[in-house]
Coordinates of C-alpha atoms and ligand atoms in Angstrom, one line a residue:
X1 CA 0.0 0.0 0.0
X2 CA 0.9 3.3 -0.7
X3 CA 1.6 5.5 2.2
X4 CA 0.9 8.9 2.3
X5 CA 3.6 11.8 3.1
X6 CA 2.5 14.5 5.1
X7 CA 3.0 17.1 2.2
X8 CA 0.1 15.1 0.0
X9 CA -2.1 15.5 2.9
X10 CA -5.2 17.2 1.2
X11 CA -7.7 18.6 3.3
X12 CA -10.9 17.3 1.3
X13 CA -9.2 14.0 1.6
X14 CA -8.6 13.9 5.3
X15 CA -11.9 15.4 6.3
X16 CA -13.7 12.5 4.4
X17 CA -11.7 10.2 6.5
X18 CA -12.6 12.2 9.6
X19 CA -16.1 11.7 8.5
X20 CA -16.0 8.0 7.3
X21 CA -14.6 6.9 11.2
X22 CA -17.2 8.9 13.3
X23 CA -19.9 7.9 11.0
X24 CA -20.4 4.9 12.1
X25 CA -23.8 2.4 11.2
X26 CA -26.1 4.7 10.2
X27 CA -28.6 3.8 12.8
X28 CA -30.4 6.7 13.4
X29 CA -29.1 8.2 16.4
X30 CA -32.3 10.4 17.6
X31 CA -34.5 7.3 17.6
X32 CA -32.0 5.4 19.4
X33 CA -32.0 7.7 22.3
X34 CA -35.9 8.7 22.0
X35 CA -36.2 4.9 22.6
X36 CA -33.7 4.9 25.7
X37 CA -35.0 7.6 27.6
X38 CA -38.9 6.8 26.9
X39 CA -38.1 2.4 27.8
X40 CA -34.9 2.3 28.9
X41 CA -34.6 4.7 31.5
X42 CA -32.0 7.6 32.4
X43 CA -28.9 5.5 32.8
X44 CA -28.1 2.9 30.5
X45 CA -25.0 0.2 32.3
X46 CA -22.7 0.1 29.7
X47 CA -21.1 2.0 26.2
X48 CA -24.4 2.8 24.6
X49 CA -22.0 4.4 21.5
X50 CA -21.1 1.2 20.5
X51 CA -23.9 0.0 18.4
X52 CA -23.2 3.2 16.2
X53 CA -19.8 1.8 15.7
X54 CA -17.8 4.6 16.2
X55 CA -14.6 5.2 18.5
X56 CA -15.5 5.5 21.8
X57 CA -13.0 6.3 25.0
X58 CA -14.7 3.2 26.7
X59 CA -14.2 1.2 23.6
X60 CA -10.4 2.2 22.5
X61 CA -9.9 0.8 26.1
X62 CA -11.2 -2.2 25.3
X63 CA -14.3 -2.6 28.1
X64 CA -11.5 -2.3 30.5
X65 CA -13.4 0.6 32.6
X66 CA -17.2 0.1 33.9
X67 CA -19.0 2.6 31.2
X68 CA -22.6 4.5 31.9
X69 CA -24.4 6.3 29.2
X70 CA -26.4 8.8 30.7
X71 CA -29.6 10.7 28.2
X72 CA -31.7 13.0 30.5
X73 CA -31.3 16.6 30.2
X74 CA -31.0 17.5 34.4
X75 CA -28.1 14.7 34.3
X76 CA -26.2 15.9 31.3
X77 CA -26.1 19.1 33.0
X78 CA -25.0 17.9 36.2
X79 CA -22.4 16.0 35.2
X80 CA -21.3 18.7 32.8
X81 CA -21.2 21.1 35.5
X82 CA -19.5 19.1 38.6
X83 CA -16.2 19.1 37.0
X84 CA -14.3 18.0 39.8
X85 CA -16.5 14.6 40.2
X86 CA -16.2 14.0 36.6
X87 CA -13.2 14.7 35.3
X88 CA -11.2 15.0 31.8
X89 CA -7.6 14.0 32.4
X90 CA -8.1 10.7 30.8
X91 CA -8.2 12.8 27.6
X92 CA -4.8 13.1 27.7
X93 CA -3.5 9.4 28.2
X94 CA -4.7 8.6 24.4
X95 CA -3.4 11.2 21.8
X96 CA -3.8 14.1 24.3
X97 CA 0.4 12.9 24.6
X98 CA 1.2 14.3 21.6
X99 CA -0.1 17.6 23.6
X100 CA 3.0 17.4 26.0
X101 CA 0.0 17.8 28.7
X102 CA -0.8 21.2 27.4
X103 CA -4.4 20.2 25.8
X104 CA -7.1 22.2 27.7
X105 CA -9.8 19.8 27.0
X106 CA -8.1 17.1 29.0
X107 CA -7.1 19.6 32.0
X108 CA -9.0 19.8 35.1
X109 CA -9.2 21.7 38.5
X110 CA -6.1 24.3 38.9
X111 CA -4.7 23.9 36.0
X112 CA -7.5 24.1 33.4
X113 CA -9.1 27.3 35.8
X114 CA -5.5 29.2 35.2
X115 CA -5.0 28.2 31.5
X116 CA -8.7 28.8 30.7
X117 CA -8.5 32.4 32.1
X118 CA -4.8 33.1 29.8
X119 CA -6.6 32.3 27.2
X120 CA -10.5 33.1 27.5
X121 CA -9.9 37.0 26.5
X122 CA -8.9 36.3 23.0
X123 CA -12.0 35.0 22.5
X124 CA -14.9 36.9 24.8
X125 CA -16.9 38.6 21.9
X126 CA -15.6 42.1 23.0
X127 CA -11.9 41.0 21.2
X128 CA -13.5 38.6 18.6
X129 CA -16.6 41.3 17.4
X130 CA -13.7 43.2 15.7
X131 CA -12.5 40.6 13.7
X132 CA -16.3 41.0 12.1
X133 CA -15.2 43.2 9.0
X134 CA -12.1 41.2 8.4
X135 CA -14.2 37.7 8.3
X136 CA -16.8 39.5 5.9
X137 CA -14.3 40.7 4.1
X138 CA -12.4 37.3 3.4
X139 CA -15.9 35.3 3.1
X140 CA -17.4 37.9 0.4
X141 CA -14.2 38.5 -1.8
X142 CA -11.8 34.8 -1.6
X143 CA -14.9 33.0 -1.5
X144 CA -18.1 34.2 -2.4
X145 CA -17.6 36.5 -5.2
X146 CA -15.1 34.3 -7.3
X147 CA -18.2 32.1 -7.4
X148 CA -20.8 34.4 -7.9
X149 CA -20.8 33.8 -12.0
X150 CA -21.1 30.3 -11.5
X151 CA -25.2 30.6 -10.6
X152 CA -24.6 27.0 -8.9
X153 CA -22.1 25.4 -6.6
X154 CA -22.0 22.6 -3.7
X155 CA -21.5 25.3 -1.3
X156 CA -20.0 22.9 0.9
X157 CA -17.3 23.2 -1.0
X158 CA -16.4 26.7 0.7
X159 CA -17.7 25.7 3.7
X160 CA -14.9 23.3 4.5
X161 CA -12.4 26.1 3.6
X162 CA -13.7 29.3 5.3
X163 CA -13.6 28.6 8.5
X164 CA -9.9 27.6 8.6
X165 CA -9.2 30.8 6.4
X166 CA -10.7 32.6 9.0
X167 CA -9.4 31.0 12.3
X168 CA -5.8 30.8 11.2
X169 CA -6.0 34.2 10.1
X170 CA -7.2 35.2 13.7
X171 CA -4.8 33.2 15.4
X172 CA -1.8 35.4 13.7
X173 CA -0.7 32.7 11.1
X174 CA 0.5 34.8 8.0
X175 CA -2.2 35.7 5.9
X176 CA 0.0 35.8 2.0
X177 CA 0.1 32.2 1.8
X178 CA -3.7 30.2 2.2
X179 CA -2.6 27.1 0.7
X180 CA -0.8 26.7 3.4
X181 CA -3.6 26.6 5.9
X182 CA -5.1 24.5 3.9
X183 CA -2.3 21.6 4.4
X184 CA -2.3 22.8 8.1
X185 CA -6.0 21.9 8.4
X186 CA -5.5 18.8 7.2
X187 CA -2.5 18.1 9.3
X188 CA -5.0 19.3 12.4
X189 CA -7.6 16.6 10.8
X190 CA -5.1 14.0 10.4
X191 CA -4.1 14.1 14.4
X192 CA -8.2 13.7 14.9
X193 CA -8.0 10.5 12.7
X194 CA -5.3 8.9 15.3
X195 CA -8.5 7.2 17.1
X196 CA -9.6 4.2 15.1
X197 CA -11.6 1.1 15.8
X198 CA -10.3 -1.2 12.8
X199 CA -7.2 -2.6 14.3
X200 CA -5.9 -3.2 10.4
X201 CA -6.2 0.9 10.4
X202 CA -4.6 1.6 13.4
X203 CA -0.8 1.8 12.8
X204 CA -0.9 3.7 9.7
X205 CA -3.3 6.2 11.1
X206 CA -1.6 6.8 14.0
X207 CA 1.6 7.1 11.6
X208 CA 0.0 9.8 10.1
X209 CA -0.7 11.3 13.3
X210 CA 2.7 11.3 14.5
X211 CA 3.9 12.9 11.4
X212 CA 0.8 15.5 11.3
X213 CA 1.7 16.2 15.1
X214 CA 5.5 16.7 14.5
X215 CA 4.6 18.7 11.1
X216 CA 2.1 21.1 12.6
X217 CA 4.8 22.0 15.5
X218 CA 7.5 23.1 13.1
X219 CA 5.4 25.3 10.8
X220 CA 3.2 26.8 14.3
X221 CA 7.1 27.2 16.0
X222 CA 8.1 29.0 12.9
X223 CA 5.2 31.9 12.8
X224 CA 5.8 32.0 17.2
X225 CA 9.3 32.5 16.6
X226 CA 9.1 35.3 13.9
X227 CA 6.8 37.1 15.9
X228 CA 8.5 37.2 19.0
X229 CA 11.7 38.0 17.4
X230 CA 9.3 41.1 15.9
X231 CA 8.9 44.1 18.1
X232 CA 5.6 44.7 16.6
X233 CA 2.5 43.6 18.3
X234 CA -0.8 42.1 16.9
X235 CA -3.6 42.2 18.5
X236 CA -4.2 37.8 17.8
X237 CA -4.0 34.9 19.3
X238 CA -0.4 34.6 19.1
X239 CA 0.4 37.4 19.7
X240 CA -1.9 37.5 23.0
X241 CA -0.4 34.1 24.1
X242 CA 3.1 36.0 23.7
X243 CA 2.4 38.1 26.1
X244 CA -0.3 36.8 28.4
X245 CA 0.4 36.8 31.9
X246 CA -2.0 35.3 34.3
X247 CA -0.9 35.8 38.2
X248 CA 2.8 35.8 37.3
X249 CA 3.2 33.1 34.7
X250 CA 4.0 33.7 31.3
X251 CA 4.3 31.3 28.3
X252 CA 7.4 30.1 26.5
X253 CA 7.5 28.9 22.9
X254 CA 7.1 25.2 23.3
X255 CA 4.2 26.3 25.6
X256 CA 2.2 28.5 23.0
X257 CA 3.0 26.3 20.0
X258 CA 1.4 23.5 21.7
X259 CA -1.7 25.1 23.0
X260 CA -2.1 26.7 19.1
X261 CA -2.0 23.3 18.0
X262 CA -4.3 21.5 20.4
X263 CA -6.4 24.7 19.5
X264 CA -6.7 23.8 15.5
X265 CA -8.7 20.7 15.5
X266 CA -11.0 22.2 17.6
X267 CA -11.5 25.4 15.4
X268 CA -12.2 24.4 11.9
X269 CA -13.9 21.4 11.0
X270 CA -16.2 21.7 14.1
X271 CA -17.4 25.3 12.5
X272 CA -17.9 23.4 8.9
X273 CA -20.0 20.5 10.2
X274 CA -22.2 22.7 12.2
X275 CA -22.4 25.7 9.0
X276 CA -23.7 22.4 7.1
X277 CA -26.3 21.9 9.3
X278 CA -27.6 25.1 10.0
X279 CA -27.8 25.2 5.9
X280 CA -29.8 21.9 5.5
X281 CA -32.0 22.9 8.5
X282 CA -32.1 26.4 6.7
X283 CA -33.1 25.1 3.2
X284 CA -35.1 22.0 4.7
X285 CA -37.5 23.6 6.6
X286 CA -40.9 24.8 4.9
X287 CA -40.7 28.7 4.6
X288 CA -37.7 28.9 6.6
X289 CA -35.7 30.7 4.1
X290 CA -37.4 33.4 2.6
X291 CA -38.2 34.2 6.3
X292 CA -34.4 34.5 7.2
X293 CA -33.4 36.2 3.7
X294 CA -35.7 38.9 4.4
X295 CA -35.0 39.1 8.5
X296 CA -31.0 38.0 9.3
X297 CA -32.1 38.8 12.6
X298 CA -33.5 35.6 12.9
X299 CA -30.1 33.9 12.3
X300 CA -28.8 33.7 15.6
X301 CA -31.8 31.7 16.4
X302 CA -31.3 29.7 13.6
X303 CA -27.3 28.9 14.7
X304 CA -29.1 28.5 18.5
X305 CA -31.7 26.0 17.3
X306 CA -29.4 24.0 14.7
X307 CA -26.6 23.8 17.8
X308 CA -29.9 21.8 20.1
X309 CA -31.5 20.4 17.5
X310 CA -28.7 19.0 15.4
X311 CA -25.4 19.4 17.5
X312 CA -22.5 18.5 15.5
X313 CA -20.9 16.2 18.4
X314 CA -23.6 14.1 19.9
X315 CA -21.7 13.1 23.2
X316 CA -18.8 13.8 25.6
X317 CA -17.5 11.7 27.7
X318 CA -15.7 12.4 31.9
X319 CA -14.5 10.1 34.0
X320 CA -15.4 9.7 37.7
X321 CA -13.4 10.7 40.2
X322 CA -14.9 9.1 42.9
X323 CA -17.9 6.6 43.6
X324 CA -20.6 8.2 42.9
X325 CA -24.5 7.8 41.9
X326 CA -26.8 9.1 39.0
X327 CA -30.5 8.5 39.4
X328 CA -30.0 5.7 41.9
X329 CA -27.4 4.2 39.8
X330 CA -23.6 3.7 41.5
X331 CA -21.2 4.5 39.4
X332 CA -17.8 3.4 41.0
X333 CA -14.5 5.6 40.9
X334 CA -12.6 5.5 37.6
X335 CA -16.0 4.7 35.6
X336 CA -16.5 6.4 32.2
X337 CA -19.7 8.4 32.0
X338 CA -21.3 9.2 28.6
X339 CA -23.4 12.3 28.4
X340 CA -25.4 11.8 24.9
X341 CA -26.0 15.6 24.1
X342 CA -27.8 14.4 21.2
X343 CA -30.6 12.9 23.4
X344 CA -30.4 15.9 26.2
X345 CA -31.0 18.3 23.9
X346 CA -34.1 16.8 22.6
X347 CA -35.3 16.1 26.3
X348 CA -38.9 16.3 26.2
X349 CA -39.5 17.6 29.8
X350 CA -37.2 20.7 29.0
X351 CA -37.9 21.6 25.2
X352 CA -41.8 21.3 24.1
X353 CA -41.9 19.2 21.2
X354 CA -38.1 18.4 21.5
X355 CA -38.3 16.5 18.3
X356 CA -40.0 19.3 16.3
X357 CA -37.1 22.0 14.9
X358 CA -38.5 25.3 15.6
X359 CA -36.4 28.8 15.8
X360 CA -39.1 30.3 17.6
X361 CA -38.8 28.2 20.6
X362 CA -38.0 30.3 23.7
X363 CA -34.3 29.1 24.1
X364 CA -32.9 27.6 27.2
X365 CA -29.4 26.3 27.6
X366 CA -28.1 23.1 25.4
X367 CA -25.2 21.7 25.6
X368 CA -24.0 21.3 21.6
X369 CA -21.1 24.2 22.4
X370 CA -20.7 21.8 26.0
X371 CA -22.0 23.7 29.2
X372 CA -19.6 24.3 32.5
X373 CA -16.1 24.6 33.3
X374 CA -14.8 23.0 29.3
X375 CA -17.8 24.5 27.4
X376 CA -16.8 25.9 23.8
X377 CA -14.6 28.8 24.4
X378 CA -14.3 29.4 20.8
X379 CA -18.4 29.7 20.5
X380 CA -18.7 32.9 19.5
X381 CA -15.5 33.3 17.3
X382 CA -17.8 29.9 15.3
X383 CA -21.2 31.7 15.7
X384 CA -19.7 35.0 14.3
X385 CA -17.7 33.3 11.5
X386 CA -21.7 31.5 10.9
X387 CA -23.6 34.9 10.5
X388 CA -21.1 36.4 8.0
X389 CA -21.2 33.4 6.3
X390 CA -25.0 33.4 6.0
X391 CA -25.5 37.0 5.6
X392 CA -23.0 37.1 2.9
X393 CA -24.7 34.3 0.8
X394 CA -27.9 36.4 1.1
X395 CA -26.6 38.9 -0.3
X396 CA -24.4 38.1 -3.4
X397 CA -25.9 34.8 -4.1
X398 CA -29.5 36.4 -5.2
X399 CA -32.6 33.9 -4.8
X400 CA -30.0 31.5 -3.3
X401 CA -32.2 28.2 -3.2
X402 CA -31.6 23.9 -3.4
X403 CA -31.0 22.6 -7.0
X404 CA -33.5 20.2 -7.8
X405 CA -31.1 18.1 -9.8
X406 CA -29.9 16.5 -6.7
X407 CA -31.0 14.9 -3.7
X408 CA -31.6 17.1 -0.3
X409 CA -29.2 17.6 2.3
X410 CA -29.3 14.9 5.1
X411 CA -27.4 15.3 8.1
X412 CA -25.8 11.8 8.8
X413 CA -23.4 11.0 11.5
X414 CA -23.0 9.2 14.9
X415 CA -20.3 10.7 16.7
X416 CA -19.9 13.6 14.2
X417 CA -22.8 14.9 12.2
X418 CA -22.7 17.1 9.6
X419 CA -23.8 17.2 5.7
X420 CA -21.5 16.7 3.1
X421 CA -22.6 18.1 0.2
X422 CA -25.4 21.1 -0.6
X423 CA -26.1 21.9 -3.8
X424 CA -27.7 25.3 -4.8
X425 CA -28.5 27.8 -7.3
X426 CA -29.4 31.3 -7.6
X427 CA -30.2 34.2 -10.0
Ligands
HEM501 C1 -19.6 25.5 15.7 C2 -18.4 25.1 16.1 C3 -18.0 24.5 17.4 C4 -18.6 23.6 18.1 C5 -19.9 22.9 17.8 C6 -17.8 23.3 19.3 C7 -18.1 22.4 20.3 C8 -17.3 22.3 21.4 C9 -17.7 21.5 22.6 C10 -18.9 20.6 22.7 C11 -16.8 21.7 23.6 C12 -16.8 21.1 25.0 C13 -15.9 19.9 25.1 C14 -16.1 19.2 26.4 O1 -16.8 19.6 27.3 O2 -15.4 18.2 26.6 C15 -15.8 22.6 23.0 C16 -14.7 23.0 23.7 C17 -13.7 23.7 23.1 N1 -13.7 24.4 21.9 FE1 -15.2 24.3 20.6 N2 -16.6 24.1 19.2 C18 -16.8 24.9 18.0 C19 -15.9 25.8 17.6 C20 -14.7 26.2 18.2 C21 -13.8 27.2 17.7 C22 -14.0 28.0 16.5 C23 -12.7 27.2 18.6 C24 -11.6 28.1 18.4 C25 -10.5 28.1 18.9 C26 -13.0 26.2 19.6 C27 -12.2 25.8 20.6 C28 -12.5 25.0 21.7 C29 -11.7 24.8 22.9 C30 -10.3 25.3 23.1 C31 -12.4 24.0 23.7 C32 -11.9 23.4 25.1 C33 -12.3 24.4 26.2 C34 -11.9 23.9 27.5 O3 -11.6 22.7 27.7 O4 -11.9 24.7 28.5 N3 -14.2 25.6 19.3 N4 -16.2 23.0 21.8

């Protein structure tokens, strides 16, 4: 078999296989848990994600841990918010090493509280509301209006790009050089693709992740370098990290070019698969988009909804602490616990018609960006990159609608969801 170098990388290429491994069966996921929480009850004894056939933490260890899946909304909550009971460490034992221990996801207590605070500034929507004319600006002329002659396109073809324009833009990576970002992205995606449950793909994806890894801290050392060694300051990510000080500590290289990288998988293809659902929700629903085209007030509600009805990442997964109990249930120290945001955010007793996708709903919390001490801190820098997006298509894409030469969008997916393709015209 051939193997792959790092430079052929293409991102189209490793985002399919991103997709393909957290696909899974194709058994509808919103049923399943519908099922669970009406006859099955709140806790279900055991990996509930295997059935979908898709990595789980509880099943790259091999049963080795005692697993719960947990579905109601007042759990999911509970568990997200009680952060020192259920914990993320573990995150780090499996490719979190590559992270040299600097990957926030998989930090708790102390630690995550003083790294969370460096960083949370950069992205509070005070600092990331005045990137807004510099993401419209990208998304109208590099994407939109090289297209506009074209009266038809798979707009997901842009949607996989944009957001990684945009982000590495933001964090301070050079912005004469694009095509770069583009193998960066896929070097971010290959590290993601490390987790496999075919032991005949194992080896040679984590082989690319090793290589992805290594790749990704040369090129992100070479940008943190320049810029320090430049007396200039820019208001970005980088250049934020390079002189954040939280109560007396300060970053050093190897520090800040390991947190930037941890950062990218998180920031891009996250963004896409969530921009292709609010699309099919946007195009799918009956009257849904003339009503938006003519008020783009409406499309925060319309990212809000999407992010409950459809979240792109249908669980998350801490590990206990302690013994502990949910609902009656014991769930002993060192257990996994599965919250299924998927089913939570559907939760009858909390959302009227949970099932029914409706942007006039009167919005309570969900937990698609997470919710607590880990939740989404690059939520709005994703919801703002969303509305430019959206707003933008409105308005250079006239009478932007489906093509009916090809099949609707479906959102498939049971660990990540998303669509793959959406095909449009307009005028
Ligand atoms: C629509 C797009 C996005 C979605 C749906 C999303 C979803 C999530 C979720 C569910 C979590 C919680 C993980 C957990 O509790 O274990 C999370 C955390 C995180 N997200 Fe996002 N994300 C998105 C975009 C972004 C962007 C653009 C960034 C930019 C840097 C970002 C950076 C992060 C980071 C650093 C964390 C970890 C925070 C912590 O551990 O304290 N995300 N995201």
């Amino acid at each position: 078999m051939k193997t792959q170098s790092s430079e052929d990388l293409q991102l189209e290429a490793a985002y399919k296989s991103v997709s393909d491994t957290y696909r899974g069966t194709g058994i509808d996921i919103h049923k399943a848990c519908k099922k669970q929480r009406e006859e099955g009850g709140p806790v279900y004894e055991g990996d509930f994600v295997t059935q979908f056939g898709v990595p789980t933490n509880a099943g790259l260890q091999q049963g080795t841990r005692p697993t719960f899946t947990i579905f109601d909304y007042k759990d999911v909550m509970s568990v997200m918010r009680d952060n020192k009971t259920y914990t993320s460490g573990f995150i780090a034992e499996g490719l979190g090493a590559f992270f040299d221990g600097l990957i926030i996801l998989a930090m708790d207590g102390e630690q995550h509280r003083q790294v969370r605070s460096l960083l949370q500034p950069a992205f509070m929507p005070e600092s990331i509301n005045k990137w807004r004319p510099e993401i419209e600006l990208v998304m109208r002329r590099d994407f939109l209006e090289p297209l506009a002659a074209k009266k038809k396109a798979d707009i997901m073809e842009f949607g996989l790009f944009f957001p990684i324009r945009v982000m590495y833009a933001l964090m301070g990576f050079p912005t004469n050089d694009p095509e770069k970002y583009k193998k960066y992205a896929a070097w971010a995606l290959a590290m993601v693709g490390g987790n496999q449950i075919d032991p005949t793909k194992i080896e040679e994806a984590r082989r690319q992740s090793g290589i992805a890894v290594k790749a990704l801290y040369d090129s992100i050392l070479e940008v943190v370098q320049e810029r320090r060694a430049s007396d200039e300051y820019k208001d970005d990510l980088i250049g934020r990290l390079i002189t954040a000080e939280f109560e007396g500590h300060t970053l050093d290289d190897h520090e800040i070019v390991t947190f930037v990288r941890s950062l990218l998988p998180a920031a891009g293809e996250t963004t896409t698969r969530t921009l292709s659902c609010v699309l099919t929700m946007l195009f799918n629903t009956s009257g849904l988009l003339d009503r938006v085209r003519d008020d783009r007030a409406l499309i925060p509600k319309l990212i809000d909804e999407t992010v409950r009805y459809e979240p792109m990442g249908t669980f998350r997964t801490r590990e206990a602490s302690k013994d502990t109990e949910i609902q009656g249930v014991k769930i002993p120290k060192g257990s996994f616990v599965q919250s299924m945001i998927v089913s939570a955010n559907r939760d009858e007793t909390v959302f009227e018609n949970g099932h029914e996708f409706n942007i006039d709903r009167k919005m309570k919390p969900s937990f698609g960006f997470g919710f607590g001490a880990h939740m989404c801190i690059g939520q709005f820098v994703a919801k703002l990159e969303m509305n430019c997006a959206i707003n933008a298509m409105f308005d250079l894409l006239p009478n932007l609608r489906l093509d009916p030469d090809y099949p609707a969008p479906v959102i498939e997916g049971a660990q990540l969801r998303g669509c793959s393709s959406i095909h449009v015209l307009w005028d």
